[in-house]
Coordinates of C-alpha atoms in Angstrom, one line a residue:
M1 CA 7.5 -19.0 -20.2
K2 CA 9.6 -15.9 -20.4
K3 CA 10.7 -14.2 -17.2
V4 CA 9.1 -10.8 -16.7
V5 CA 10.4 -8.2 -14.1
L6 CA 8.5 -5.0 -13.3
S7 CA 10.8 -2.4 -11.9
T8 CA 11.1 1.3 -10.8
L9 CA 13.4 3.6 -8.9
N10 CA 11.4 5.3 -6.2
A11 CA 12.4 8.7 -4.7
K12 CA 12.7 7.2 -1.2
Y13 CA 12.6 3.8 0.3
I14 CA 9.3 4.4 2.1
H15 CA 7.5 5.0 -1.2
T16 CA 5.9 2.2 -3.2
N17 CA 5.0 2.1 -6.9
L18 CA 1.4 1.5 -7.6
A19 CA 1.8 1.3 -11.4
I20 CA 3.9 -1.8 -11.5
R21 CA 1.5 -3.5 -9.1
C22 CA -1.4 -2.7 -11.3
L23 CA 0.5 -4.3 -14.3
K24 CA 1.4 -7.4 -12.3
A25 CA -2.2 -7.9 -11.2
Y26 CA -3.6 -7.4 -14.6
I27 CA -1.3 -9.8 -16.5
Q28 CA -1.9 -12.6 -14.0
P29 CA -2.6 -15.5 -14.3
H30 CA -1.3 -15.6 -17.9
Y31 CA 2.1 -14.1 -16.9
D32 CA 3.8 -13.9 -13.5
A33 CA 5.9 -10.8 -13.0
E34 CA 8.5 -10.3 -10.3
L35 CA 8.5 -6.8 -8.7
A36 CA 11.9 -5.1 -8.2
E37 CA 11.9 -1.7 -6.6
Y38 CA 15.0 0.4 -5.9
T39 CA 15.6 4.1 -5.1
I40 CA 17.3 6.8 -7.1
K41 CA 20.1 6.9 -4.5
D42 CA 21.0 3.2 -5.0
P43 CA 24.3 2.7 -7.0
V44 CA 23.6 2.0 -10.6
L45 CA 25.7 -1.1 -10.7
N46 CA 24.0 -2.5 -7.6
I47 CA 20.6 -2.1 -9.4
A48 CA 21.8 -3.6 -12.6
T49 CA 23.5 -6.5 -10.8
D50 CA 20.3 -7.3 -8.9
L51 CA 18.2 -7.2 -12.1
F52 CA 20.8 -9.4 -13.9
S53 CA 20.6 -12.0 -11.1
K54 CA 16.9 -12.4 -11.8
K55 CA 17.6 -13.6 -15.4
P56 CA 14.8 -11.6 -17.0
D57 CA 13.6 -11.8 -20.6
V58 CA 11.5 -8.7 -20.3
I59 CA 12.0 -5.7 -17.9
G60 CA 9.4 -3.0 -17.6
F61 CA 10.4 0.3 -16.0
S62 CA 7.9 2.8 -14.6
C63 CA 9.3 6.3 -15.4
Y64 CA 8.7 9.7 -13.8
I65 CA 10.5 13.0 -13.8
W66 CA 12.3 12.1 -10.6
N67 CA 13.8 8.8 -11.9
I68 CA 14.1 9.0 -15.7
E69 CA 17.8 9.9 -15.9
E70 CA 18.8 7.3 -13.3
T71 CA 16.6 4.7 -15.0
I72 CA 18.3 5.4 -18.4
T73 CA 21.7 4.9 -16.8
V74 CA 20.6 1.5 -15.4
I75 CA 19.2 0.5 -18.8
Q76 CA 22.5 1.4 -20.6
V77 CA 24.3 -1.0 -18.2
L78 CA 21.7 -3.7 -18.6
K79 CA 21.9 -3.6 -22.4
K80 CA 25.6 -4.4 -22.1
I81 CA 25.3 -7.3 -19.7
L82 CA 21.9 -8.6 -21.0
P83 CA 21.8 -7.7 -24.7
E84 CA 18.9 -10.0 -25.4
V85 CA 16.5 -8.6 -22.8
K86 CA 13.5 -6.7 -24.0
I87 CA 13.3 -3.3 -22.2
V88 CA 9.9 -1.6 -22.0
L89 CA 9.3 1.9 -20.6
G90 CA 6.0 3.3 -19.4
G91 CA 4.7 6.1 -17.2
P92 CA 4.0 9.8 -17.4
E93 CA 7.5 10.8 -18.3
V94 CA 7.8 8.8 -21.5
T95 CA 4.1 8.9 -22.6
Y96 CA 4.5 12.4 -24.2
D97 CA 7.1 13.7 -26.7
V98 CA 7.5 10.1 -27.8
P99 CA 9.7 10.8 -30.9
Y100 CA 12.2 12.5 -28.6
W101 CA 12.5 9.4 -26.4
L102 CA 12.6 7.0 -29.4
D103 CA 15.5 9.0 -30.9
R104 CA 17.4 9.4 -27.6
L105 CA 17.0 5.8 -26.5
E106 CA 17.6 4.1 -29.8
G107 CA 19.3 0.7 -29.3
E108 CA 18.6 0.8 -25.5
V109 CA 14.8 0.6 -25.2
D110 CA 12.6 -1.7 -27.3
F111 CA 9.1 -0.4 -26.5
I112 CA 7.4 2.6 -24.9
V113 CA 3.9 2.0 -23.5
L114 CA 1.8 5.1 -23.9
G115 CA -0.6 6.2 -21.1
E116 CA -2.7 3.6 -19.3
G117 CA -0.6 0.5 -19.4
E118 CA -2.5 -2.6 -18.2
E119 CA -4.1 -3.7 -21.5
T120 CA -1.2 -2.6 -23.7
F121 CA 1.4 -4.4 -21.6
K122 CA -0.7 -7.6 -21.7
Q123 CA -1.0 -7.4 -25.5
L124 CA 2.7 -6.7 -25.8
L125 CA 3.6 -9.8 -23.7
D126 CA 1.3 -11.9 -25.9
E127 CA 3.2 -10.9 -29.0
I128 CA 6.6 -11.2 -27.3
H129 CA 5.6 -14.8 -26.5
G130 CA 3.9 -15.3 -29.8
D131 CA 4.4 -14.0 -33.4
E132 CA 6.0 -10.7 -32.5
N133 CA 3.5 -8.9 -34.7
W134 CA 3.7 -5.5 -33.0
S135 CA 0.9 -4.1 -35.2
N136 CA -1.5 -6.1 -33.0
V137 CA -0.6 -4.0 -30.0
H138 CA -2.3 -0.7 -29.3
G139 CA -0.7 2.1 -27.2
I140 CA 3.0 1.4 -27.9
A141 CA 5.8 3.2 -29.7
Y142 CA 9.0 1.6 -31.1
L143 CA 11.5 1.9 -33.9
D144 CA 11.3 -0.1 -37.1
N145 CA 14.5 0.2 -39.1
S146 CA 15.2 3.4 -37.2
K147 CA 11.8 4.8 -38.2
P148 CA 9.4 5.7 -35.3
V149 CA 6.1 3.7 -35.1
I150 CA 3.6 5.2 -32.8
K151 CA 0.4 3.3 -32.3
P152 CA -2.2 5.3 -30.2
Q153 CA -4.2 3.7 -27.5
Q154 CA -7.8 2.6 -28.3
N155 CA -10.4 2.2 -25.6
K156 CA -9.7 2.8 -22.0
I157 CA -10.1 -0.2 -19.7
D158 CA -13.1 -0.6 -17.5
L159 CA -11.7 0.3 -14.1
R160 CA -14.6 -1.5 -12.4
N161 CA -13.3 -4.9 -13.5
V162 CA -9.5 -4.6 -12.9
P163 CA -8.0 -6.9 -10.3
S164 CA -6.6 -5.7 -7.0
P165 CA -2.9 -4.7 -6.9
F166 CA -2.7 -5.1 -3.2
R167 CA -2.8 -8.8 -2.6
F168 CA 0.8 -9.9 -3.3
E169 CA 2.4 -11.9 -0.5
E170 CA 5.8 -10.2 -1.0
D171 CA 4.3 -6.8 -0.1
L172 CA 2.7 -7.8 3.2
P173 CA 5.7 -7.7 5.5
Q174 CA 6.6 -4.1 4.4
L175 CA 3.1 -2.5 4.6
S176 CA 3.6 -1.0 8.1
K177 CA 6.9 0.5 7.1
R178 CA 6.0 2.2 3.8
V179 CA 3.5 4.5 2.2
T180 CA 0.7 2.6 0.3
Y181 CA -0.7 4.4 -2.7
I182 CA -4.3 3.7 -3.8
E183 CA -6.4 5.1 -6.6
T184 CA -10.2 5.2 -6.7
S185 CA -10.4 7.2 -9.9
R186 CA -8.4 8.2 -12.9
G187 CA -8.4 11.4 -14.8
C188 CA -9.0 15.0 -13.8
P189 CA -11.9 17.4 -14.5
F190 CA -9.6 20.4 -14.7
R191 CA -7.3 21.7 -17.4
C192 CA -4.4 23.4 -15.6
Q193 CA -1.8 23.9 -18.3
F194 CA 1.2 23.0 -16.1
C195 CA -0.1 19.6 -15.1
L196 CA -0.1 16.3 -17.0
S197 CA -3.5 15.4 -15.5
S198 CA -5.1 18.0 -17.7
I199 CA -4.3 15.9 -20.8
E200 CA -6.6 13.0 -19.9
V201 CA -10.2 14.3 -20.2
G202 CA -12.9 13.0 -17.9
V203 CA -12.9 11.1 -14.6
R204 CA -13.5 7.3 -14.4
Y205 CA -14.1 5.4 -11.1
F206 CA -13.1 2.1 -9.7
D207 CA -15.7 -0.2 -8.1
R208 CA -16.4 1.3 -4.7
E209 CA -17.0 -1.9 -2.9
K210 CA -13.7 -3.4 -4.2
V211 CA -11.9 -0.3 -3.1
K212 CA -13.3 -0.7 0.4
E213 CA -12.3 -4.3 0.5
D214 CA -8.8 -3.4 -0.5
I215 CA -8.6 -0.8 2.2
R216 CA -9.8 -3.3 4.8
F217 CA -7.2 -5.8 3.6
L218 CA -4.4 -3.2 3.8
M219 CA -5.3 -2.1 7.3
E220 CA -5.7 -5.7 8.5
H221 CA -2.2 -6.4 7.2
G222 CA -0.5 -3.4 8.9
A223 CA -0.7 -0.5 6.5
K224 CA -0.4 2.7 8.4
T225 CA -0.1 5.5 5.8
I226 CA -2.5 5.2 2.8
K227 CA -2.3 7.9 0.3
F228 CA -5.0 8.4 -2.4
V229 CA -3.5 9.5 -5.7
D230 CA -6.9 10.6 -7.2
R231 CA -6.2 14.0 -8.8
T232 CA -9.4 15.5 -7.1
F233 CA -10.7 13.2 -4.5
N234 CA -13.8 15.4 -3.8
I235 CA -15.0 16.0 -7.3
S236 CA -18.1 13.9 -6.6
R237 CA -19.4 15.1 -3.2
S238 CA -21.6 11.9 -2.7
Y239 CA -18.6 9.7 -3.5
A240 CA -16.3 11.6 -1.1
M241 CA -18.9 11.5 1.7
E242 CA -19.4 7.8 1.3
M243 CA -15.6 7.1 1.4
F244 CA -15.1 9.5 4.4
Q245 CA -17.9 7.8 6.3
F246 CA -16.5 4.3 5.5
L247 CA -13.0 5.3 6.7
I248 CA -14.3 6.9 9.9
D249 CA -16.4 3.8 10.6
E250 CA -13.8 1.1 9.8
H251 CA -10.3 2.6 10.3
L252 CA -7.9 0.9 12.6
P253 CA -5.9 2.9 15.3
G254 CA -2.8 4.5 14.0
T255 CA -3.9 4.6 10.3
V256 CA -3.6 7.9 8.4
F257 CA -5.3 8.6 5.0
Q258 CA -4.1 11.4 2.8
F259 CA -6.1 13.0 -0.1
E260 CA -5.6 15.6 -2.8
I261 CA -8.7 17.8 -2.6
T262 CA -9.9 20.8 -4.4
A263 CA -10.7 23.2 -1.6
D264 CA -13.0 25.7 -3.3
I265 CA -15.5 23.1 -4.3
M266 CA -15.8 21.5 -0.9
R267 CA -19.2 22.3 0.7
P268 CA -19.3 23.6 4.3
E269 CA -21.6 20.8 5.3
V270 CA -18.9 18.2 4.3
I271 CA -16.4 20.0 6.5
E272 CA -18.8 20.3 9.4
F273 CA -19.4 16.5 9.1
L274 CA -15.6 15.9 9.2
N275 CA -15.1 18.3 12.1
Q276 CA -17.8 16.4 14.1
E277 CA -17.2 12.8 13.1
A278 CA -13.5 12.3 12.1
P279 CA -11.1 11.3 14.8
P280 CA -8.1 13.7 15.1
G281 CA -5.2 12.7 12.8
L282 CA -7.1 10.2 10.7
F283 CA -7.2 12.4 7.6
R284 CA -4.7 14.7 6.0
F285 CA -5.5 17.1 3.1
E286 CA -3.2 18.2 0.3
I287 CA -4.5 21.3 -1.4
G288 CA -2.9 22.9 -4.5
V289 CA -3.3 26.7 -4.3
Q290 CA -0.3 27.4 -6.6
S291 CA -1.1 31.2 -7.0
T292 CA -3.6 33.8 -5.8
N293 CA -2.9 36.0 -8.8
D294 CA -6.1 36.0 -10.9
E295 CA -4.3 36.8 -14.2
T296 CA -1.8 34.0 -13.6
N297 CA -4.6 31.5 -12.9
D298 CA -6.5 32.6 -16.1
L299 CA -3.4 32.1 -18.2
V300 CA -2.9 28.5 -17.0
M301 CA -6.7 27.8 -17.3
R302 CA -7.0 27.3 -13.6
K303 CA -10.4 28.0 -12.2
Q304 CA -10.1 28.9 -8.5
N305 CA -12.3 30.7 -6.1
Y306 CA -9.9 31.9 -3.5
K307 CA -12.5 33.2 -1.2
K308 CA -14.2 29.7 -1.0
L309 CA -10.8 28.0 -0.8
T310 CA -10.0 30.2 2.2
R311 CA -13.3 29.3 3.8
T312 CA -12.6 25.6 3.4
V313 CA -9.1 25.8 4.8
T314 CA -10.2 28.0 7.7
M315 CA -13.1 25.7 8.6
V316 CA -10.9 22.6 8.5
K317 CA -8.2 24.3 10.6
D318 CA -10.8 25.5 13.2
G319 CA -12.0 21.9 13.4
G320 CA -8.6 20.9 14.7
K321 CA -9.0 17.3 13.3
I322 CA -7.2 17.4 9.9
D323 CA -3.7 18.6 9.0
Q324 CA -3.5 20.5 5.8
H325 CA -0.6 20.7 3.3
L326 CA -0.9 23.6 0.9
D327 CA 1.1 23.9 -2.3
L328 CA 2.5 27.0 -4.1
I329 CA 4.3 27.1 -7.5
A330 CA 6.8 29.8 -8.2
G331 CA 7.3 30.8 -11.8
L332 CA 3.8 30.6 -13.3
P333 CA 3.0 33.1 -16.1
E334 CA 3.0 36.8 -15.2
E335 CA 3.7 36.0 -11.5
D336 CA 6.8 38.2 -10.8
Y337 CA 8.7 38.3 -7.6
H338 CA 6.4 40.9 -5.9
S339 CA 3.3 39.0 -7.1
F340 CA 4.7 35.8 -5.6
R341 CA 5.4 37.5 -2.4
K342 CA 1.7 38.5 -2.2
T343 CA 0.7 34.9 -3.1
F344 CA 3.0 33.5 -0.3
N345 CA 1.6 36.0 2.3
D346 CA -2.0 35.3 1.2
V347 CA -1.6 31.6 1.8
F348 CA 0.6 31.9 4.9
E349 CA -2.2 33.9 6.5
L350 CA -4.1 30.7 6.6
R351 CA -1.4 29.1 8.8
P352 CA -1.4 25.7 7.1
E353 CA 0.4 22.9 9.0
E354 CA 2.6 22.6 6.0
L355 CA 3.3 25.1 3.2
Q356 CA 5.1 23.5 0.2
L357 CA 7.0 26.0 -2.0
G358 CA 7.7 24.4 -5.4
F359 CA 9.1 25.7 -8.7
L360 CA 7.4 25.3 -12.0
K361 CA 8.5 22.3 -14.0
M362 CA 7.9 22.4 -17.8
L363 CA 6.6 18.9 -18.1
R364 CA 6.5 17.2 -21.5
G365 CA 3.1 17.3 -23.1
T366 CA 1.7 20.2 -21.0
G367 CA 0.2 23.3 -22.6
L368 CA 2.6 25.5 -20.8
R369 CA 5.6 23.8 -22.3
I370 CA 4.1 23.8 -25.7
R371 CA 3.6 27.6 -25.5
A372 CA 6.8 28.3 -23.5
N373 CA 7.8 31.0 -25.9
D374 CA 4.7 33.0 -25.1
H375 CA 6.3 33.9 -21.8
Q376 CA 9.9 33.5 -22.8
Y377 CA 10.5 30.6 -20.5
I378 CA 14.0 29.1 -20.2
Y379 CA 14.3 25.8 -18.4
M380 CA 16.4 22.7 -17.9
D381 CA 16.7 20.4 -20.9
H382 CA 16.6 17.2 -18.7
S383 CA 14.2 16.3 -15.9
P384 CA 12.9 17.8 -13.7
Y385 CA 12.7 20.5 -16.4
E386 CA 12.7 23.2 -13.7
I387 CA 12.4 26.8 -15.0
L388 CA 15.4 29.1 -14.9
G389 CA 13.5 32.3 -15.7
N390 CA 10.8 33.9 -17.9
N391 CA 9.7 37.3 -19.0
V392 CA 8.8 38.6 -15.5
L393 CA 11.0 36.4 -13.2
S394 CA 14.8 36.4 -13.5
F395 CA 17.1 33.6 -12.4
D396 CA 18.2 35.9 -9.6
D397 CA 14.6 36.2 -8.4
I398 CA 14.3 32.4 -8.5
L399 CA 17.4 32.0 -6.4
R400 CA 16.0 34.4 -3.8
I401 CA 12.8 32.4 -3.6
K402 CA 14.8 29.2 -3.2
Q403 CA 16.3 30.8 -0.1
V404 CA 12.8 31.2 1.3
E405 CA 12.1 27.6 0.5
D406 CA 15.1 26.4 2.5
V407 CA 14.2 28.0 5.8
L408 CA 10.5 27.6 5.4
E409 CA 11.0 23.8 5.4
K410 CA 13.2 23.9 8.5
Y411 CA 11.4 26.5 10.5
W412 CA 7.7 26.3 9.6
N413 CA 7.0 22.9 8.1
D414 CA 8.9 20.9 10.7
H415 CA 7.2 22.8 13.6
R416 CA 10.3 23.1 15.7
M417 CA 9.5 26.6 17.1
D418 CA 5.9 27.5 16.3
Q419 CA 5.5 30.2 19.1
T420 CA 8.7 31.9 18.0
I421 CA 7.9 32.0 14.3
E422 CA 4.4 33.2 15.0
H423 CA 5.8 36.1 17.1
L424 CA 8.4 37.0 14.4
V425 CA 6.0 37.0 11.4
T426 CA 3.3 38.9 13.3
N427 CA 5.3 41.4 15.3
C428 CA 8.9 41.7 14.0
F429 CA 8.7 41.7 10.2
E430 CA 6.5 43.5 7.7
T431 CA 5.2 40.2 6.3
P432 CA 5.8 36.5 6.8
F433 CA 7.5 36.4 3.4
D434 CA 9.9 39.1 4.4
F435 CA 11.0 37.2 7.5
F436 CA 11.7 34.0 5.5
Q437 CA 13.4 35.9 2.7
Q438 CA 15.7 37.9 5.0
F439 CA 16.5 34.9 7.1
G440 CA 17.0 32.7 4.0
S441 CA 19.4 35.2 2.4
Y442 CA 21.4 35.4 5.7
W443 CA 21.4 31.6 5.9
E444 CA 22.8 31.4 2.4
S445 CA 25.4 34.1 3.0
R446 CA 26.7 32.1 6.0
G447 CA 27.1 28.9 3.9
W448 CA 24.6 27.0 6.1
S449 CA 22.7 25.6 3.1
R450 CA 25.7 23.4 2.4
I451 CA 26.0 21.7 5.8
G452 CA 24.0 19.6 8.1
H453 CA 22.1 20.8 11.2
Q454 CA 21.4 19.5 14.7
L455 CA 18.3 20.9 16.4
E456 CA 20.4 23.1 18.6
D457 CA 22.1 24.5 15.5
L458 CA 18.7 25.7 14.2
Y459 CA 18.0 27.6 17.3
K460 CA 21.5 29.2 17.5
R461 CA 21.4 30.2 13.8
L462 CA 18.0 31.9 14.1
Y463 CA 19.2 33.7 17.3
E464 CA 22.3 34.9 15.4
F465 CA 20.4 36.2 12.5
L466 CA 17.9 38.1 14.7
S467 CA 20.7 39.5 16.8
T468 CA 22.5 41.0 13.8
Q469 CA 19.4 42.9 12.9
G470 CA 19.7 45.0 16.0
K471 CA 16.0 46.0 16.1
H472 CA 14.2 43.2 18.0
D473 CA 13.6 42.7 21.7
M474 CA 15.9 39.6 22.0
R475 CA 14.9 38.9 25.6
V476 CA 11.3 38.2 24.5
I477 CA 12.4 36.2 21.4
E478 CA 14.9 34.2 23.5
G479 CA 12.1 33.4 26.0
L480 CA 9.8 32.1 23.2
M481 CA 12.7 30.1 21.7
K482 CA 13.3 28.5 25.1
L483 CA 9.7 27.6 25.5
D484 CA 9.6 26.0 22.0
Y485 CA 12.8 24.1 22.6
L486 CA 11.7 22.7 26.0
S487 CA 8.2 21.8 24.8
N488 CA 9.6 19.9 21.7
Q489 CA 12.2 17.9 23.6
K490 CA 11.6 14.2 24.1
Y491 CA 13.3 13.7 27.5
K492 CA 15.2 16.2 29.5
P493 CA 17.8 17.9 27.4
R494 CA 21.4 17.6 28.7
K495 CA 22.8 20.7 27.1
P496 CA 20.4 23.4 25.9
W497 CA 21.4 25.7 23.1
W498 CA 21.5 28.9 25.2
E499 CA 24.0 30.0 27.9
I500 CA 22.7 28.9 31.3
E501 CA 22.2 32.0 33.4
M502 CA 20.9 30.4 36.7
T503 CA 23.4 29.2 39.2
K504 CA 23.0 25.8 41.0
E505 CA 22.2 27.7 44.2
D506 CA 19.5 29.9 42.5
R507 CA 17.9 26.8 41.0
S508 CA 18.0 24.9 44.2
S509 CA 16.3 27.7 46.2
V510 CA 13.5 27.8 43.6
Y511 CA 13.0 24.0 43.8
Q512 CA 12.9 24.2 47.6
E513 CA 10.1 26.9 47.4
L514 CA 8.2 24.7 44.9
L515 CA 8.4 21.7 47.2
K516 CA 7.1 23.8 50.1
S517 CA 4.4 25.6 48.0
P518 CA 3.7 23.7 44.7
Q519 CA 0.7 25.9 44.1
I520 CA 3.1 28.6 42.9
A521 CA 3.5 26.7 39.6
G522 CA -0.3 26.1 39.2
E523 CA -2.8 23.3 39.9
E524 CA -1.5 20.9 37.2
F525 CA 1.9 21.0 38.8
M526 CA 0.4 20.4 42.2
I527 CA -1.3 17.2 40.8
L528 CA 2.1 15.8 39.8
N529 CA 3.1 15.7 43.5
L530 CA 6.8 15.4 42.7
T531 CA 9.3 14.4 45.3
E532 CA 12.6 16.2 45.8
K533 CA 14.4 13.5 43.9
E534 CA 12.0 13.6 41.0
I535 CA 12.0 17.4 40.7
Y536 CA 15.8 17.4 40.5
K537 CA 16.0 14.5 38.2
H538 CA 13.2 15.1 35.7
T539 CA 12.8 18.9 35.5
L540 CA 14.7 21.7 34.0
L541 CA 14.3 25.3 35.3
E542 CA 15.0 28.4 33.3
T543 CA 14.2 32.2 33.4
I544 CA 12.4 33.9 30.5
V545 CA 11.0 37.3 29.6
S546 CA 7.4 36.9 28.4
P547 CA 6.0 38.9 25.4
D548 CA 4.4 41.4 27.8
G549 CA 7.7 42.1 29.4
G550 CA 7.2 40.1 32.6
N551 CA 10.0 38.1 34.2
Q552 CA 9.1 34.5 34.6
Y553 CA 10.4 31.1 35.5
V554 CA 9.6 28.1 33.2
L555 CA 9.8 24.7 34.7
A556 CA 9.9 21.8 32.1
Y557 CA 8.9 18.4 33.5
Y558 CA 9.7 15.3 31.4
E559 CA 7.6 12.2 32.2
P560 CA 10.1 9.3 32.9
A561 CA 7.9 6.7 31.2
D562 CA 7.6 8.3 27.8
G563 CA 9.6 11.6 27.9
R564 CA 6.5 13.7 27.3
S565 CA 7.1 17.3 28.4
S566 CA 4.9 19.6 30.5
L567 CA 5.7 23.3 30.9
F568 CA 4.8 25.4 33.9
L569 CA 5.1 29.2 33.9
F570 CA 5.1 31.4 37.0
D571 CA 6.3 34.9 37.8
R572 CA 9.7 35.3 39.4
Q573 CA 8.3 37.5 42.2
C574 CA 6.3 34.5 43.4
I575 CA 9.6 33.1 44.7
P576 CA 11.1 35.0 47.8
H577 CA 14.7 36.0 47.3

C-alpha cells in the first residue's frame, strides 16, 4: 500500500485545515492518509525535511491565496529530494485558471484536483494504485506530453452521506488550543463578483443530526472555538434557528461559535430570540458589508439592503450578547477615496466590536478579475493578487487607506481605549475616518509602522499625535486615556505611561481621608472595606479632568486574586486640603 500524506501550510498555528481532514475521512478505510500541517512562517527546508521523513508516495497539498507561493517553494525542494513522489494540488487557489498552473508547475506537480475533492481524490488514488488510467478520474487536470488535459467534475457528492472529519485520534489533544472549522453546507446563493463562492451555484446541506453529533463530540473533547465556514449560515431561517437552539441548549462553558451571516436577510424575531436566549459570548457574527455605495454593489452583483443590515446590527448590539465583526473592502468598482470614506463612516456609526478593513484581491476565476479591464484594474501578478489601483482609486489613495487600517486595528479592534476613541471620533474630529486617517498618516510619518509597540507606547503615541494638533483639550483627553489604561490593566501597573503629578504626601492624605470616610468614593468602594495595608498595596490613585471640566480623583483597585480592576471616581473637593 502506497503511503499517502495530506498537507497544508496554515496562516497561523492555531488554524486547522478542514479540507485535508475531509479527504482523509472520505478515503478511509481503503487508504490511510497521514495529516501534516505547517504554517507559512515555518522554514521551507524544515517542512520539506519533515515530509521527506514520512517517506510518502503521494502528497496532497491544500492550496489557498495565503499559502500558494510558500507551498510551491516546498514542492520544488521535494521534487529534488523525492523525485518519485506524486504531488497533487487541490483547493480554491488552483481550481481556477488551470492552464496557468499546469504551465507554471510543469515537472513539479503531477495532478490538480478541481473543486470538491473527496470523490476525485479517491478515484485518483485508485488509479495510482492500479492501472494509472487517468481518463477514469473526473475532476482532475494534468499534463500529457506537455499538453494540458482538463477533465471536469461530474456529479457533486451527496453531503448527507460523507463521513465525519473530526474523529481522528491525533487531533484530540490539540482541540482546546486551536480553532476548529466546521461546515454544515456548501455553496452560496449570492453572485458577488469578487468572491469565489459565487462560482458554485446552489446550496447543499450536510445531515443535521450528524453535524450535531460532531459538535457534541468536539465539545466533549475540549474544542473551545468552533468556526462555521458556511458562506451564509442564515440563508435558511428554519435551519439557522434549529442550530442556534441546539447550540444554546447543549453548549459547554467556555465554547464560542462563530458564523458568517448575511445581516439584511435576518428576521427581527430571530435576533429577539438570540437576545433573550443566547448566553453572552456564546456566538460571534461575521458580517460582510464591503461597501455602502449602491452603484458599487450593483456593479459587483451584490444585493444588499443597507437599511435592514443596519437594523440587524443595531438590534444585535443592543442585545449585548453577541460580538460582531464587520468587513469592508477598499477598491471595489467606482468606489473612490471619498466614497470609501463615506462607506467607512456609515459602518463605523454602528460601532461594531471589530471593523475589518481589507483590500480587494483579484481572485482567479472571479467575474471581477475576468472583467478587470472594464475598471482599469492593476494588481499583483502573484497571490494575494491585491489591487494597486483602478480608474477611480490611485495607488496613493490605497496607501492612505492602508494607514487607516494600521491604526484602526490597534486602537479600535483591540479595544485598548474605547472611551478615549469614542470621545475623539465624536467630539474632536469631523468624522471617525478623518481621525483614523490623520492619525494613521502621522503614525506612518514617524516610522512607527516599522517597529513593535508595548501597550504604554500606544498611549504615548496617541498623546503625541493629539498634542501636535494644538486644537484639543488635552486635559480631558488625558483623563479619558488614564481611565482606559487603568481599567484595562490586569494587576496594578508599576509604571504608568504618563508623568505622575501627585506627590507621595498628597496621595497619602487622600488615602487617609478614604480610610476615615470611604463613602466619599461611593457605596461599591465602601463594600470592599479595605484596610490601610490593602489600599496602599492594591490601589493606584490619580487626578483627571472629566469631559465636563470637573477635577476628579480616580482610584483603581486591583483584586489580588485575579487582578481584575475596579475604578472609583470622586470629585477632588470631597477631600479637604
